[in-house]
Amino acid sequence: MGERDLYRGCLLGGAIGDALGYPVEFMSRDMILRKFGKDGINDLFISKGGKALISDDTQMTLFTAEGIVCSETLRRQGKMSEPSDEVFSAYGRWLFTQGEKRLEPDMKGWLIDHVDLHNRRAPGKTCLQSLLSGMKGTWQSPHNWSKGCGGVMRTAPAGLFYEKGEAFLKGVEFAAITHGHPSGYLPGGALAFMIASLISGSVIREAAEEAIEVLESWDGCQETASKLRLSINLAGSETDDVEAIARIGEGWVGDEALAISTYCAIRHGSDFRKALAASVNHNGDSDSTGSITGNLLGARYGVEAVPAGWIDPLEIKDVILRAADDLYDRYTGTPDWKIRYGMGKKSVNL
Ligand SMILES: [Mg+2]
């Protein structure tokens, strides 16, 4: 299995987890079981259009990837570029796709041209409000005190593009653009670090243990580090999924979302179906925990471990694959690349 397959697995896996959890995001576990039977939801829900719909988690993950590659493209062309500035610009384009058109986005990139991305799929309030301020938050000078999971659920591409040493800081910076509490941005760093570690060959438990060590050098790490440690311990115990996840939390906040996902990924290993089902059939933020679990599994086991029957009906799967391949290629400089990541002014009338 080549490394490209891990990139594809990471982004496709995340999108599938997101699509599995999206229909039950706001349902309690009891409500899910009443609607889908005693095992809960364990297959993709196909919408009237024949597709399994992705939500804001996948949308924002794709825009993170676009920002990273835009920054690298500038750098390769000899220009100065701070990756978090380009990711912030990319999030401005995501904001535009959500119908929030008061701020004129920086019209780079190619995602904004995709009509299927111009859909509101229960976007997080913190992400919207923070981006609507027009200000880029940083971990050094946060502009809110949010620890919602909207920061972590989009940082996997940082772990694909940057090596372990750099991935943590980049994940923190990208999450902190909108989330100012350490438990909002540190899980973003930890997820990016874990993805980078998995790409370089670690197993999921090792990646989580290493991430805790890095976390412990950051102020405000207690919640994130202790929840991650709890998830490792629970995954190695006899506790069943329902009880284990309930002990971690509901995943609306970053530290819990990362820990629930890590638990599911360690406990169920390469069994995508079991791991993703566990990650969405709970009281909390099912699409975000599904998405992060899918990112982790895909980065460890690659696209071959993703059930083919779950790839085919996935909305915008070609866009997701292209984003994964572009992260892997980093920069090609072909005319096509320059169009996708160049500075050309677009006329978006969507
Ligand atoms: Mg969502």
mmCIF file of N, CA, C and O and ligand atoms in Angstrom, residues 18 25 55-57 121 287, ligand 1:
data_model
loop_
_atom_site.group_PDB
_atom_site.id
_atom_site.type_symbol
_atom_site.label_atom_id
_atom_site.label_comp_id
_atom_site.label_asym_id
_atom_site.label_seq_id
_atom_site.Cartn_x
_atom_site.Cartn_y
_atom_site.Cartn_z
ATOM 1 N N ASP A 18 -18.433 11.102 8.582
ATOM 2 C CA ASP A 18 -19.280 12.304 8.639
ATOM 3 C C ASP A 18 -20.670 11.994 8.053
ATOM 4 O O ASP A 18 -21.703 12.287 8.670
ATOM 5 N N GLU A 25 -26.922 13.418 13.988
ATOM 6 C CA GLU A 25 -26.103 14.352 14.770
ATOM 7 C C GLU A 25 -26.831 14.864 16.005
ATOM 8 O O GLU A 25 -26.257 14.964 17.079
ATOM 9 N N SER A 55 -21.192 16.680 5.627
ATOM 10 C CA SER A 55 -21.602 17.919 6.307
ATOM 11 C C SER A 55 -20.427 18.893 6.442
ATOM 12 O O SER A 55 -19.394 18.734 5.796
ATOM 13 N N ASP A 56 -20.626 19.871 7.296
ATOM 14 C CA ASP A 56 -19.609 20.926 7.469
ATOM 15 C C ASP A 56 -18.226 20.375 7.845
ATOM 16 O O ASP A 56 -17.213 20.975 7.507
ATOM 17 N N ASP A 57 -18.211 19.233 8.531
ATOM 18 C CA ASP A 57 -16.917 18.665 8.952
ATOM 19 C C ASP A 57 -16.050 18.356 7.731
ATOM 20 O O ASP A 57 -14.858 18.690 7.696
ATOM 21 N N ARG A 121 -24.928 22.549 5.868
ATOM 22 C CA ARG A 121 -25.181 21.246 6.503
ATOM 23 C C ARG A 121 -24.915 21.371 7.997
ATOM 24 O O ARG A 121 -23.930 20.841 8.510
ATOM 25 N N ASP A 287 -21.649 13.270 13.804
ATOM 26 C CA ASP A 287 -20.918 13.407 12.536
ATOM 27 C C ASP A 287 -19.464 13.822 12.758
ATOM 28 O O ASP A 287 -18.574 13.398 12.020
HETATM 29 MG MG MG B 1 -21.307 18.404 10.768
#
